[in-house]
Each structure stands twice: as C-alpha cells, then as structure tokens.
Amino acid sequence: MILRELSNLYSRLTADPDSGVPPLGWSSEKVSFGIMLAEDGRVQSVVPYNSGTDKNASNYRTMNVPEHAGRSGKNPAPYFLCDTAKYFFAMDEKSGDCRFADSRELHETVLAQCESAAARAVLSFFARGPHPEELREADRDALGKGGFVVFCLADTAKPVSDDPLVRDAWSTYRAAAHTDDVVGFCSVTGKRTQLARLFPQVTGLPGAQSSGASLVSFNFPSSESYGKKQAFNASISKDVAQAAGSALKYLCARKERRISLGDTFIVYWADRSAPLEDSFAFSFLLGMPKGEDEETLHLIQNAFERLRRGLPIEGAVDTNVSYCVLGIAPNNARLAVRFFEQNSLGELAEHFSWYLRDIDMAGVRPASLQQLLSQTAPQGDADKIPSTILHAAFEAMVKGTMFPVALRQLVLERMHVDQGSNNKWDLGQRAALLKAYMVRKWRKRGYIPSNEERIDVSLNRENSNEGYLLGRMFAVMARAQRAAVGETNSTIVERYIGSLSTTPNRVFQTLMRGFHTHLSTLKKKMPGLAVSLSKEMDEIVGKMPGDGLVPKALSSDDQCEFFIGYHQEREDLWSNHRTVDSEKLTNTEDVEE
C-alpha cells in the first residue's frame, strides 16, 4: 500500500511541470560541484554549488540527473554523468582505479554513438585518465570530502546532462539495458514487467549512510525466499521502484512535508492537489505553518478552536481529501517503517479534535505533542525522549488509538524524581498528559465514568477517587505552608509528594499535623485565607471513601489522578476569585479566633 500510494503521488507530480520531480530514468540529487571541461577533456575549474542564503544556505544544489538506481555490494555500479570523485578522479587508495575504470566503461558505452561536443568532452576526459594531480589542492580536498559532482562544458557552464543528444543517448541505453532484466509480476501493479534489483536510495537523512538508505532492502539469506536475491524478493517493477523512490525523496527534501520526531521522519501527502487542505493537515500533524497568508492562518485558527470544542469543520475545507502519513526511521543503509496511516482529512480532524480535548487542562497553554512529550525526558531534553514513546504517542494522535502505558509510567517517574519543579509549566503539562492517557483509556474501553469518577478540564468537586482527593489535599497543604512560612529551602512538595502519591498512609498524619500548624500561623497573619483553606480541606476529607481511611498504596492509575487533582486544586486555589479575595478578608464573621 505504501509503495502504491507513493507511486500514485509520483504520477501526479510528474504531470505538474512546476513540481521539479524528474521523469522516469532520471533522479533528483544533491550535487555539490560542477566539473568544467574543455573540449579536449581537460578540467578547467571546479565550481562549488551553493544554494540559499544566510541560515538557509546549503553547499549543494538539487538537480535532475540520470537515474541513480541505488548501489551496494563489493562492486557498486557507477552513475552516469553525476557521481563522486572516487569514480571520476579515482580518489580512493583502495578502489579508486577500479571505480574509475567502471565509470569510464559506462560512459563510453552510453556515449559511443552520440555526436555532440558535450559527449566528446566527457569521452576525452575518460580517455586521458583521472589525473587528480591536475586539480588544485583546495579542489582535491573539497572533492575528497564526498558529495556528487557533475560534468559541465566550460563554455556554457551547463551540465552535460542538459544536452538533448546526450539525453537521447541515455534513454536509448536505458531501454536497451532493460532487455536483459529479470521479468516477473509486479506486486504493486500486477503487471508482468522488468523487476527492480535495488530500490532507489534517499539521501540527506540523519542516521542514514551518506550514500543513502532504501525503503525496500534485503541483505540476509534468512530474509530471502524462493531463491530470490535482494529486492527481487519484493517483486517490484523498475518503474514503480523509481516512482516510489523519487516521490519519497521529494517528500523528505521539503520542510513543509516532513517533521523530525526523535529518530523518525514523518512525511504526509494528499491524493490530489489541495493547497488549503495541505495547510490544515500540516497544522494538525506538524504545528502551525509558517509563511501562510493571514486569511489562511485565520481559517486554521478558527478550525482549531472548533476542534477544541468538538465541532465539525465542514465547509471551511474539503474534508474528503485523503491523506497518507508515513513514519520512517533511517538506520544506516535502510529505512524502517514506524507507522503508516491513510485517512480522509475529516477523519484526521476528528482524531485531532479528540486529542485536543483529551490534553486540554486548566492553566496549561496549548503545546505541540513533542513539547508535551519532553516531560518524559530528564531535564525536559527533547533529544532524550524515548523513541518508542514518540512513535506510539504520535500514532495515537493520528489514529485516535490509546496512548501507551509507558507514557503514564514515565510521567509518574519524572514527578517522583523532580516534583515538576524545574519549570513553572512542568506540572500542568504532565497533568495534561496523564489526563489524556486516562480519559482515552476509558473511552476506548467503552467505559463511561460517573460524575464521581469523571476527570474534567478543571477541578471536579464531585470526583471521589482516593488519588484525586489526596492530590487535592496535598495542594491545600502546600498552599498553607507557602502562605504561612513563605519561601523555604525544603517544602513539603519536595519532601513528601513521592511518598503521598504512592504510599500515602505512611506520611498522611505527619502532613496533617503540619497543615494544622500552618493554619494556626495563618489565623494571625491572614485569617480569611485560613478559613478558606480549612473549609476546603474539610470538604475534601468529607468525600474520602471508607470512613476517611487513607489507603496504604495507590495504583498507577490512582497516582495519575493524584497529580491531576493536585494540579487542578492548585489552579483553583491560586485563581484570583478564590485566593486574592480570601486574603483580603480580615476580622469578618467567618474568621475563627
């Protein structure tokens, strides 16, 4: 299915002359240098190819060159007119001479009958031999670092591959070369045709080899079957392989089509040309797009607000546009498929709507999934987020499935380690993740919580879960300590939040004694606040099940409720209408002397 959809995308791209996608027999590659040849084949200069400016500057240009079908093994095949210095200048002590000889044979075969000045210059270059010593030392050093180079005529500075006669010669050679190929039924089209031995390689992805990585690859006998070798096991036609490979290169090369999520690249595409819908899909998957006009951004922002409220977005966009979302992880010479989802924009929007509602939490600003998941890593370092959590959580957002259990455990672990005190937003974001895990688990299992069990966006005073109530109590205790003694080197949050959230029976009485001590202090300093906190604690204790007995231990789910209740009670206590007004009360009839 993945190869079929990529092949269909390639067909649509090649029909658009502005897409820049190469036709069959050609590849889009990152070229670092142009070798300027005189008519007698001598190298006149080496021109570095740079593109972009300032922060977007690159030391290459993306160019359409004769097909790079992929190469591997002890004797990797040469490429026509666009290759590395190892093949054109024998710049490799171990295999340089062999690589140059292979490249010369290929070029002499392709250009043997080509009558053009460009072809003669290339043939003369190979006839003279590699002669790397004729290059300037700086050019030799630059070429030795790798990167593709192309031949150009010095008079015009145009690549030799742009010459019409050379292009015809390449097409003739490619057609003739296919006559001896392995023939079979393509697993994508069902047609009997020439099969691909190797799948095209995608270059420029971190974690992959500099020569590129393949989506389809067989390298071990245990992976092969029926006596077939390499990509023949997949039974993919050459045309489909190149089409799918070219489409994947196109997606990976465009920032507006991909996102880096840990060690995984996520790319997406539609089944038709739909610029506005693409902007919506981008905002759902990757965040608010940059560079859009104000009208489009306004539409997207309105759509986000409707999705947060659970309202449909029909009318603003075509929700029937189908999208594919592919996650791939480079690993040396191969690309591992992490996940693949194909769905309409309407379905994606519905899943994203549920995600927005699941993570919605009072006092927490909207944040991307990756920002939220950084709460699972030490010091909030996004580079240290476990890749399994990233993949599973993103898939849950896109497909509407359950969040992984490991997400719950990692968030709880971070709370026990640092109490959510590194940054002011840590506690809220972690509570949002725990809420999303809990409410989605209930929904996917068909469980409808009662008012006494429901987890809301803000404080639910009807919730009687033991963990939730203990979290609320702890927030009241922490507020009382802060008001009574101010800043201190060791707060009850730092000392007791881990114990109270796991084995509350051990520390509850100690905390309650401290709470009453702080209340006594507050009655003298801020009597209104003392009354307010005392009433709040009485209300919470009165809801504790089991005659108010504190449990010996809390389950993982109850620990989730503990931190959710703790955050929501803190937000409620610190909100202006409860705290500021209470502190202003002095010597009122509600004050207990």
Coordinates of C-alpha atoms in Angstrom, one line a residue, residues 205-520:
L205 CA 18.6 11.9 6.3
P206 CA 20.4 11.9 9.7
G207 CA 21.1 8.4 10.8
A208 CA 21.4 7.1 7.2
Q209 CA 24.6 6.4 5.3
S210 CA 25.9 9.3 3.2
S211 CA 25.2 7.3 0.1
G212 CA 21.6 7.0 1.1
A213 CA 19.1 4.5 2.6
S214 CA 16.5 2.3 0.9
L215 CA 12.9 1.7 1.8
V216 CA 13.0 -1.8 0.3
S217 CA 16.1 -3.8 1.1
F218 CA 17.1 -7.5 1.6
N219 CA 20.6 -8.2 2.9
F220 CA 20.5 -11.5 4.8
P221 CA 19.7 -15.0 3.5
S222 CA 17.2 -15.5 6.3
S223 CA 15.2 -12.7 4.8
E224 CA 15.1 -14.1 1.3
S225 CA 12.9 -16.8 -0.1
Y226 CA 12.4 -19.0 -3.2
G227 CA 16.0 -18.5 -4.3
K228 CA 15.5 -14.8 -4.9
K229 CA 18.1 -12.2 -4.1
Q230 CA 17.9 -8.5 -3.0
A231 CA 14.8 -6.5 -4.0
F232 CA 13.6 -9.3 -6.3
N233 CA 12.1 -10.8 -3.1
A234 CA 9.7 -7.8 -3.1
S235 CA 8.8 -8.3 -6.8
I236 CA 8.6 -4.6 -7.6
S237 CA 8.8 -3.3 -11.1
K238 CA 11.7 -0.9 -12.0
D239 CA 9.2 1.9 -12.9
V240 CA 7.3 1.5 -9.6
A241 CA 10.6 1.4 -7.6
Q242 CA 11.8 4.6 -9.2
A243 CA 8.5 6.3 -8.9
A244 CA 8.1 5.4 -5.3
G245 CA 11.7 6.3 -4.5
S246 CA 11.5 9.6 -6.3
A247 CA 8.3 10.6 -4.5
L248 CA 9.8 9.7 -1.2
K249 CA 12.9 11.8 -2.0
Y250 CA 10.6 14.7 -2.9
L251 CA 8.7 14.5 0.4
C252 CA 11.9 14.2 2.5
A253 CA 13.5 17.2 0.8
R254 CA 10.7 19.6 1.7
K255 CA 10.4 21.0 5.1
E256 CA 6.7 21.7 4.6
R257 CA 6.1 18.0 4.1
R258 CA 8.1 16.4 6.9
I259 CA 8.9 16.7 10.6
S260 CA 11.7 15.1 12.6
L261 CA 10.3 13.2 15.6
G262 CA 13.2 11.8 17.5
D263 CA 14.9 9.3 15.2
T264 CA 11.9 9.2 12.9
F265 CA 10.9 11.4 9.9
I266 CA 7.2 11.8 9.4
V267 CA 6.0 12.8 5.9
Y268 CA 2.5 13.3 4.5
W269 CA 0.8 13.8 1.2
A270 CA -2.7 14.1 -0.3
D271 CA -4.4 12.1 -3.1
R272 CA -4.9 15.4 -5.1
S273 CA -3.7 18.9 -5.3
A274 CA -5.2 20.7 -2.3
P275 CA -3.1 23.6 -1.0
L276 CA -5.6 24.8 1.6
E277 CA -6.3 21.3 2.9
D278 CA -2.5 20.8 3.0
S279 CA -2.2 23.8 5.3
F280 CA -4.8 22.3 7.6
A281 CA -3.2 18.9 7.6
F282 CA 0.2 20.5 8.3
S283 CA -1.2 22.3 11.3
F284 CA -2.8 19.1 12.7
L285 CA 0.3 17.0 12.2
L286 CA 3.3 19.3 12.5
G287 CA 2.1 22.6 14.0
M288 CA 1.0 26.0 12.7
P289 CA 2.6 26.5 9.2
K290 CA 4.9 29.5 8.6
G291 CA 4.7 31.8 5.7
E292 CA 0.9 31.4 5.1
D293 CA -1.2 34.4 4.3
E294 CA -3.3 36.0 7.1
E295 CA -6.6 34.7 5.6
T296 CA -5.3 31.1 5.6
L297 CA -3.9 31.4 9.2
H298 CA -7.2 32.8 10.3
L299 CA -9.1 29.9 8.8
I300 CA -6.8 27.4 10.5
Q301 CA -7.0 29.2 13.9
N302 CA -10.8 29.1 13.7
A303 CA -10.7 25.4 12.8
F304 CA -8.5 24.7 15.8
E305 CA -11.0 26.5 18.1
R306 CA -13.9 24.5 16.6
L307 CA -11.9 21.2 17.0
R308 CA -11.2 22.0 20.7
R309 CA -14.9 22.4 21.2
G310 CA -15.6 19.2 19.4
L311 CA -17.4 21.0 16.5
P312 CA -17.0 19.9 12.8
I313 CA -15.0 21.9 10.2
E314 CA -17.0 21.1 7.1
G315 CA -17.4 24.0 4.8
A316 CA -14.0 25.5 5.5
V317 CA -12.1 22.8 3.7
D318 CA -12.8 19.7 1.7
T319 CA -12.8 17.0 4.4
N320 CA -13.0 14.2 1.8
V321 CA -9.4 14.8 0.6
S322 CA -7.4 11.6 1.5
Y323 CA -4.1 11.9 3.3
C324 CA -1.2 9.4 3.8
V325 CA 1.0 9.8 6.9
L326 CA 4.3 7.8 6.9
G327 CA 6.8 7.5 9.6
I328 CA 10.3 6.2 8.6
A329 CA 13.5 5.8 10.7
P330 CA 16.9 5.8 8.9
N331 CA 19.2 3.1 10.1
N332 CA 22.4 3.0 8.0
A333 CA 21.5 1.7 4.6
R334 CA 17.8 1.1 5.4
L335 CA 14.6 2.9 6.2
A336 CA 12.5 1.3 8.8
V337 CA 8.7 1.9 8.6
R338 CA 7.5 3.0 12.0
F339 CA 3.8 3.5 11.0
F340 CA 1.6 4.3 8.1
E341 CA -1.9 5.8 8.2
Q342 CA -4.2 6.6 5.3
N343 CA -7.4 8.6 6.1
S344 CA -9.5 11.5 5.0
L345 CA -8.9 15.0 6.2
G346 CA -12.2 14.8 8.0
E347 CA -11.2 11.6 9.9
L348 CA -7.8 13.1 10.8
A349 CA -9.5 16.3 12.0
E350 CA -11.8 14.2 14.2
H351 CA -8.9 12.3 15.7
F352 CA -7.1 15.5 16.3
S353 CA -10.2 17.0 17.9
W354 CA -10.3 14.2 20.4
Y355 CA -6.6 14.7 21.0
L356 CA -7.1 18.5 21.7
R357 CA -9.9 17.7 24.1
D358 CA -8.0 14.9 25.8
I359 CA -5.0 17.0 26.6
D360 CA -6.9 20.2 27.5
M361 CA -6.2 21.2 31.0
A362 CA -6.9 24.3 33.0
G363 CA -3.9 26.6 33.3
V364 CA -1.9 24.8 30.6
R365 CA -1.1 26.7 27.3
P366 CA -1.5 24.8 24.1
A367 CA 1.7 23.0 23.1
S368 CA 2.8 20.6 20.4
L369 CA 2.9 16.9 21.1
Q370 CA 6.7 16.8 21.1
Q371 CA 6.8 19.7 23.6
L372 CA 4.4 17.8 25.9
L373 CA 6.4 14.6 25.5
S374 CA 9.6 16.3 26.5
Q375 CA 8.1 16.0 30.0
T376 CA 9.1 12.3 29.9
A377 CA 12.8 13.1 29.5
P378 CA 15.3 14.2 32.1
Q379 CA 15.6 18.0 32.3
G380 CA 12.9 18.2 29.6
D381 CA 15.5 17.4 26.9
A382 CA 13.6 16.7 23.7
D383 CA 16.6 14.7 22.4
K384 CA 16.2 12.2 25.2
I385 CA 12.6 11.4 24.7
P386 CA 12.4 7.6 24.2
S387 CA 11.7 6.9 20.5
T388 CA 9.1 4.3 21.3
I389 CA 7.1 6.8 23.3
L390 CA 7.4 9.4 20.4
H391 CA 6.2 6.9 17.8
A392 CA 3.3 5.4 19.9
A393 CA 2.0 8.8 21.1
F394 CA 2.1 10.3 17.6
E395 CA 0.3 7.3 16.2
A396 CA -2.3 7.6 19.0
M397 CA -2.9 11.2 18.0
V398 CA -3.2 10.5 14.3
K399 CA -5.2 7.2 14.6
G400 CA -7.2 8.0 17.7
T401 CA -5.9 5.0 19.5
M402 CA -4.8 4.6 23.2
F403 CA -1.7 6.3 24.5
P404 CA 1.0 3.8 25.5
V405 CA 1.1 2.6 29.1
A406 CA 4.8 3.5 29.1
L407 CA 3.8 7.2 28.7
R408 CA 1.9 7.1 32.0
Q409 CA 4.8 5.4 33.8
L410 CA 7.5 7.8 32.5
V411 CA 5.4 10.9 33.5
L412 CA 4.9 9.4 37.0
E413 CA 8.6 8.6 37.3
R414 CA 9.5 12.2 36.4
M415 CA 7.1 13.5 39.0
H416 CA 8.7 11.3 41.7
V417 CA 12.2 12.5 40.6
D418 CA 11.8 16.3 40.3
Q419 CA 8.3 17.0 41.6
G420 CA 7.6 19.0 38.4
S421 CA 9.6 21.9 39.8
N422 CA 12.2 22.5 37.0
N423 CA 9.9 24.9 35.1
K424 CA 6.6 26.5 36.1
W425 CA 4.8 24.7 33.3
D426 CA 6.1 21.2 34.1
L427 CA 3.3 20.1 36.5
G428 CA 0.5 21.3 34.2
Q429 CA 1.9 19.7 31.1
R430 CA 2.4 16.4 32.9
A431 CA -1.1 16.5 34.4
A432 CA -2.4 17.1 30.8
L433 CA -0.6 14.0 29.6
L434 CA -1.9 11.9 32.5
K435 CA -5.4 13.2 31.9
A436 CA -5.2 12.3 28.2
Y437 CA -4.0 8.8 29.0
M438 CA -6.8 8.2 31.5
V439 CA -9.8 9.6 29.6
R440 CA -8.7 8.0 26.3
K441 CA -8.3 4.6 28.0
W442 CA -11.8 4.8 29.4
R443 CA -13.3 5.9 26.1
K444 CA -11.5 3.2 24.1
R445 CA -12.7 0.5 26.5
G446 CA -16.2 1.8 26.3
Y447 CA -16.3 2.9 30.0
I448 CA -18.4 5.9 30.8
P449 CA -17.3 7.4 34.2
S450 CA -19.9 8.8 36.6
N451 CA -19.8 12.3 38.0
E452 CA -17.9 10.9 41.0
E453 CA -15.2 9.5 38.6
R454 CA -15.0 12.0 35.8
I455 CA -11.8 13.8 35.0
D456 CA -12.6 17.3 33.7
V457 CA -10.5 20.1 32.3
S458 CA -10.7 21.9 35.6
L459 CA -11.4 20.9 39.2
N460 CA -14.2 18.4 39.6
R461 CA -15.6 18.7 43.1
E462 CA -17.7 15.6 42.7
N463 CA -14.7 13.4 42.0
S464 CA -14.3 10.9 44.9
N465 CA -11.3 8.9 43.7
E466 CA -8.9 8.4 46.5
G467 CA -5.9 9.5 44.5
Y468 CA -7.7 12.6 43.2
L469 CA -8.8 13.6 46.7
L470 CA -5.3 13.1 48.2
G471 CA -3.8 15.2 45.4
R472 CA -6.3 18.0 46.2
M473 CA -5.5 17.7 49.9
F474 CA -1.8 18.0 49.2
A475 CA -2.3 21.2 47.1
V476 CA -4.2 22.7 50.1
M477 CA -1.4 21.7 52.4
A478 CA 1.3 23.2 50.1
R479 CA -0.7 26.4 49.8
A480 CA -1.0 26.7 53.6
Q481 CA 2.8 26.2 54.0
R482 CA 3.6 28.7 51.4
A483 CA 1.3 31.3 52.9
A484 CA 2.4 30.6 56.5
V485 CA 6.2 30.5 56.2
G486 CA 6.9 31.9 52.7
E487 CA 9.9 30.6 50.7
T488 CA 11.7 27.8 52.4
N489 CA 14.6 25.5 51.4
S490 CA 12.6 22.4 51.9
T491 CA 8.9 22.4 51.1
I492 CA 6.5 19.5 51.7
V493 CA 6.3 19.1 47.9
E494 CA 9.9 18.3 47.7
R495 CA 9.9 16.1 50.7
Y496 CA 6.6 14.2 50.5
I497 CA 5.0 14.3 47.1
G498 CA 6.6 11.0 46.1
S499 CA 5.5 9.2 49.3
L500 CA 2.0 10.6 49.4
S501 CA 1.4 9.7 45.8
T502 CA 2.5 6.1 46.2
T503 CA 2.1 5.0 49.9
P504 CA 0.0 7.8 51.4
N505 CA -0.7 6.0 54.7
R506 CA 2.9 6.4 55.8
V507 CA 3.1 10.2 55.7
F508 CA -0.5 11.4 55.9
Q509 CA -0.7 12.0 59.6
T510 CA 2.6 13.9 59.5
L511 CA 1.4 16.1 56.8
M512 CA -1.9 16.8 58.5
R513 CA -0.1 17.9 61.7
G514 CA 2.0 20.3 59.7
F515 CA -1.1 21.6 58.0
H516 CA -2.8 22.5 61.3
T517 CA 0.4 24.1 62.5
H518 CA 0.4 26.3 59.4
L519 CA -3.3 27.1 59.8
S520 CA -2.6 28.4 63.3

